[in-house]
Every structure is written in structure tokens, then in C-alpha cells.
């Protein structure tokens, strides 16, 4: 991982602007022998120009062979070794909608689900109800009062909600209550260590009240909880790198992980790459480092939509001149992991990365942003958590080590 | 090294079959400027097809610049960092012929040698006597009785034998007694720490008896001992990876290291690559993971036989369709180290590796299995101990890390 001690010692101020543009799940696989990946199939004249001027490589998000979730994938890109800094989903998502997870609090991610008369889950996502449909239900859950526990509940997106528990003696080591299949009931909350047993009991008491409050709903008549976790109190971005960093993302998950490392989270209108680049433009003078997150490349990979994923990459490419017009000094384009449409899920394959820095990049022999070119790029194959120091260097923000 | 904690947490069952095919010492050097290595000179249409369909790279067995022995080379391929897990030759070889090395026991590797009338070694390998010639001598040694020590002795191969000592207060830190040159006598056993002094005395008392028992032999009239070591009680393969693994090898050394990590060791007839692949076929349904070891690539490298080493690689290639007919889901072909015929010994050079997994591999730009292609392959250059996690991932045997 990035050597935080070195970063703290060597970082120096500069006027430079850095952009970390994440195309979630960008890396892929060919669907025909010898054929292109999604990224290679996409027509990306702007990215290819940056590839020719800059330098390519491929990153290992966690360890060779390890498939990362979104949390670990992003922590690595921010310089944190995701095995050392193991952050739970609950705290990431709750933070992403601005819920405060303080010391001693326990956060979780909730899903509304539909159960039949026998209490068996028939839809794990409650018919994917909208955020608007979910809002009054979440308000009902938020109003539940228990003697030893304060539970705040907030809508995340659609059928998903964030939960933060506050009280004495809470501990987060509790198994998920989602059985992950239909035809079974939501699981009881079960502690995985003795310190968390009291918390599990409180959770079960709360779920009982919540089920009463939802009993007559047509779709969202039950719930599951996952990712029980405490705030890991990560070292903060400004203190490590001396950067004023900001997150431009649509989904709470990514805002959450940015918030946990101490980035500001910018609120803006719209969801397209062009909207996100416009958002960056609006606050360009106020920050040093812009983490811009594009979600749909991942979603389309998970749906197995090879062509649509390639088209999404083309949309990013088409909007890229707006971003380049801001004249960033350093631009890294990469993913937090691969999501090959062929596999329909996250994978462990190395992730293509493009590092462009007109003042300092050493151009390699590669001319196109794609997996094969990246595997032969001048940056080689390296841990994703080493990308931040490279970006810092190209931004003239690291002084010399030793005399 | 492979992160065992991650492996233990993430491994999941699957129906997939994995093959780790080790061509011992496969990596080499050209003998003419700009010429091919042994592997590149070999005509290997089957391996080249796999190279085109799969992905290449090169591994560092221990650390850059470090030349590994066979033990460390194989431990790394099994995922163990060989610096962390320092396993002695004695315990590996004794385990390889089924000798039990229990807690508190000390194992060593013995060599018969020939001494002249003055006790000076004139042949360090006792004329390379055959296993059949060695057997009655080993029985004589095995029959020696000492008051404070039980010593079991068993034939390894030809002039080599395994020794396991059992008794109270034994410790393994004893220097080798082979002076490594002729014209000098076998050395006394000397402890390298105070705890091992008593054991060294017992060893010397035993050697005195052994020398009496061998005194009238024409060739094997003396012996040397090396690789004194205790059982390191390595973490076991099934517990780390959830795999039922089996070893198919001809030489005790490789069976020994496989046994020490908890693999089954399969006994079969014959010694050729085709015999070994037939052995795999015979037990294909019974195991998940097949470690198949080809020895002669290394032996021919040590003999400086460039052409014969290339021919041996061709024999493996010619037999490969038998292995592929079993439809492994993941096949890795590599070596435990390089043994360039030009150098006639093990070397530190990065080792070519081919990873083939039809369902999930990302083909790179390389089309031929050779050192130059591997140095430009899509897997990059990585620690040999990271190969197992990669194989596990391609076998769909690792779940996602983090949400």
C-alpha cells in the first residue's frame, strides 16, 4: 500500500489539480476467442489520445486472485491496503447518505424484502420499490423507540436503507440476516463474538417492531440487514497527502467511502458522465483532488451487457473533452475492479489503468486504452494502492526522499 | 505470499479441477547471443496453443536474485513464503518415503560415501550404488541400537537415505557433516546452538556405530549427513484452500514437500510424463488439485545438456493431450526455479509461467510459451507464492472480498 508515513513526510503544496476518474468495473474479458474486451471494443478516441501521450499499466486491487467488493476496490485506489483497512458495508453506505457513525455506534445496510404468509422470502428486493415508495416506510422504522437503543434509519436508494444504532456497549460483529435465497425466512441476528451478543439481541428486538410496522405493506413487508460495522476511523486524506479532495459520485456507496477517508462530498444534479464533469467544473477552483465515479460500467457488466458496457465507456469518452478543458495536471483513469460482462460479476483480473500528466508523464509504446495494451504498459503491474503516490508525484506534490 | 487468512475466509467449494504442472528447473538461458532458451528452442505446439489461449507471466520464487533449492521453490508454488516457512531437507526427504517425523523428532538426509584407508573421502556418492545395493546396508544401519536414541533409516534413492531420530530433548540445529570435497574426512556433527549439542553427541555416537557396520564395504564404507531438521508443522493445504490435493511425482523430495503441506501422495508405475498423466487420469475423480512433477528438465539442466533438456520439454508437450483430455478447469505450467543448461545449476532468474483457464482467462498478446514471451505476458512478474490464489480464482473457488 501507499507508505502513509512517507506521504506525510514528503507531501508538499502545489497549485496542481488531480483527477481520479473511476469507471467502476471497467476491466473485462473478450466474448470471442482473440476478440476485444468491452474497453477494447469501445471507440474511445479521447482516451486513446491520452493513452498515447501518457502511460499505461494494470493494477491488482487487493491481492492476485482476490475479487474485491466496491469498498476494498476504492480504498485501494485511495492508497489504503484493503486487507489492513477492512471497512464494513454498513458504515460505508450510511456515511454515503450523510449519517454520522460515531465512536461506539454500529451501522448496517438494510434491504426491504417481501415475505409470504408463512414468513418465507419471495422477493429479496421487495419488487425493487422506488426511493419515493420507500421513504414513508423508512420514516416508520425511524420512529420506532426501544429503551436501550437509538436507531436512525435513512433511505439509501430504492429498496435499500441505512441503519445506525447508538447505545451503550454496542459491538458490530453480527452475521448478515439475509439468507441470500428465496423460500427461506429472514435470519435472526446472530453475534459472531460474545461482545456482540447484546447488540444482536437489541437488533432482533428492533426487527420485531419493524416487522409489525411493515406487516400490512403489499411488497416491503419485511427486511434483512447486512454489513454490520463500526466506523474504522481511517487515517484522513488531507493529513496523509495534504490534499483537499472532493467526491463526485451518484451512488451513496462511493460517497460513503470517500467520506470515510475525509473527502468532501459534492451534491449536484444529473447522473450522466457529462453531468459529473460539469459538477467538477463548478467546484474546480475549490479543491486539489477530484474523485469522479462512473457507476454504470459496473452495472452493465453485472447484467452481462457487453455492448452496452462498451457504449457506456464511449459516453464517458465523448464527454471527456469537458473534463480536459479544465486542464487537470494529472488524470488517472481506471476501475476499482473488473466486471467482465462475460462473467456477470466482479472479478480478480488486473485492472487497466491510464496515467496522463502532460508535464511529467513518460509515454510508453502503447497507443490505445485497453487491457492488452495496459498489460504491456510502462507502469507495469502494480498494487492499486500505489496509484496515489504516483499521482502525487506527477502533480509535483512529493518532495525528494533523502539527500 | 498467499494471504492464508484471506484464503481461509474466502475459499468456497466448486466442482472444478486444477492442475499445477511443474517442469522442474524449466527456465533457462540462450547459449548463443540472441538465441533461444531451452524452452524456446523446444518445439511445443500444445504448450504454445495454451499460451495463446491463456495468459503468461514470470514468477520470483523467493526474492529477486535469490536462487532457490527445490524445497523453497515448491513451497512457494504451493503459496508458502519460503523465507517464512524454512523447511529442512532432512524432513522433506524422509517424509517423501513415508517416514513419520513427529513432534520433537529430528530428520536428516544421509549419503553413503567411500573413504580410503586414512579415512579421507574419495567418492562422495559411494560410486552411485543402486537402491538395491543400498538396501541391505540401510537395514544394517536401521538395526543399530543406542541407549538414548532411536534412529530409523530408510533408502531414498541410490546412495541416499533418510534418517529420523527420536528421543528426549532432541534439537535440529546441527551443521552438515559432508565436507563437499574429496580428500577430507566426513565432518563431526557440530551443533550450531546449545540446545542441539546433546543431539550432535548422539549423532556422533551413532555414526561411530554405523561406520563399524559399514567398515568392510567396498564402496559404501562411510556416510555423511545433511539437512538436520524438525517437522515445521506447516499449515495444511486443505485447511488453507479447501482443496483435496494430490501429488504425482517420481522423486521422494517432491513427494516429501507435498506430504508436508498435507497433499496425498499417489503411487504409480513408470516415470515418463505420459506415465504421470496416466496416473492423474486414474485418480481424476478423487481429487480437486493435482500437483504433477517432472524431474528430468532440472537434471538435464544441471548436466549442461541444452538439447536434451529441450527434448525433455518436447516429451512433456507431446504427452500433454492426455492431460488436456481430462478437461482441467485450470492448468498452470511453470517451474520451481530455473536451471539453465549454460550454468549447470539452479538460478535466480524469473521463472516462465503459463496460466490456462478456458472459462475465465484473459488472453494476452503472447502466443508462445517461452521466457521472452512470459516477460511480456499479461500476468506480469509476480511472487511464485501468489500463483495459488490466481489458480483458485480461475477455478471459481474464491468468493468476493468485502462488500
PDB file of C-alpha atoms in Angstrom, chain A residues 38 94 216-217 241 256 305 316 327 331 346 351 364 384:
ATOM      1  CA  UNK A  38     -15.522  -4.190 -23.634  1.00  0.00           C
ATOM      2  CA  UNK A  94     -24.687   5.034   5.956  1.00  0.00           C
ATOM      3  CA  UNK A 216     -49.584  -4.694   6.044  1.00  0.00           C
ATOM      4  CA  UNK A 217     -47.353  -3.481   3.213  1.00  0.00           C
ATOM      5  CA  UNK A 241      -1.488  13.603   1.275  1.00  0.00           C
ATOM      6  CA  UNK A 256     -19.594   6.868   1.753  1.00  0.00           C
ATOM      7  CA  UNK A 305     -24.387  -6.407 -21.379  1.00  0.00           C
ATOM      8  CA  UNK A 316     -17.520   8.747 -20.932  1.00  0.00           C
ATOM      9  CA  UNK A 327      -6.685  21.382 -17.721  1.00  0.00           C
ATOM     10  CA  UNK A 331      -5.578  12.424 -14.747  1.00  0.00           C
ATOM     11  CA  UNK A 346     -16.785  -8.627 -10.171  1.00  0.00           C
ATOM     12  CA  UNK A 351      -7.462  -3.587 -13.850  1.00  0.00           C
ATOM     13  CA  UNK A 364       5.261   4.269 -23.296  1.00  0.00           C
ATOM     14  CA  UNK A 384      -3.797  -0.302  -6.880  1.00  0.00           C
TER      15      UNK A 384
END
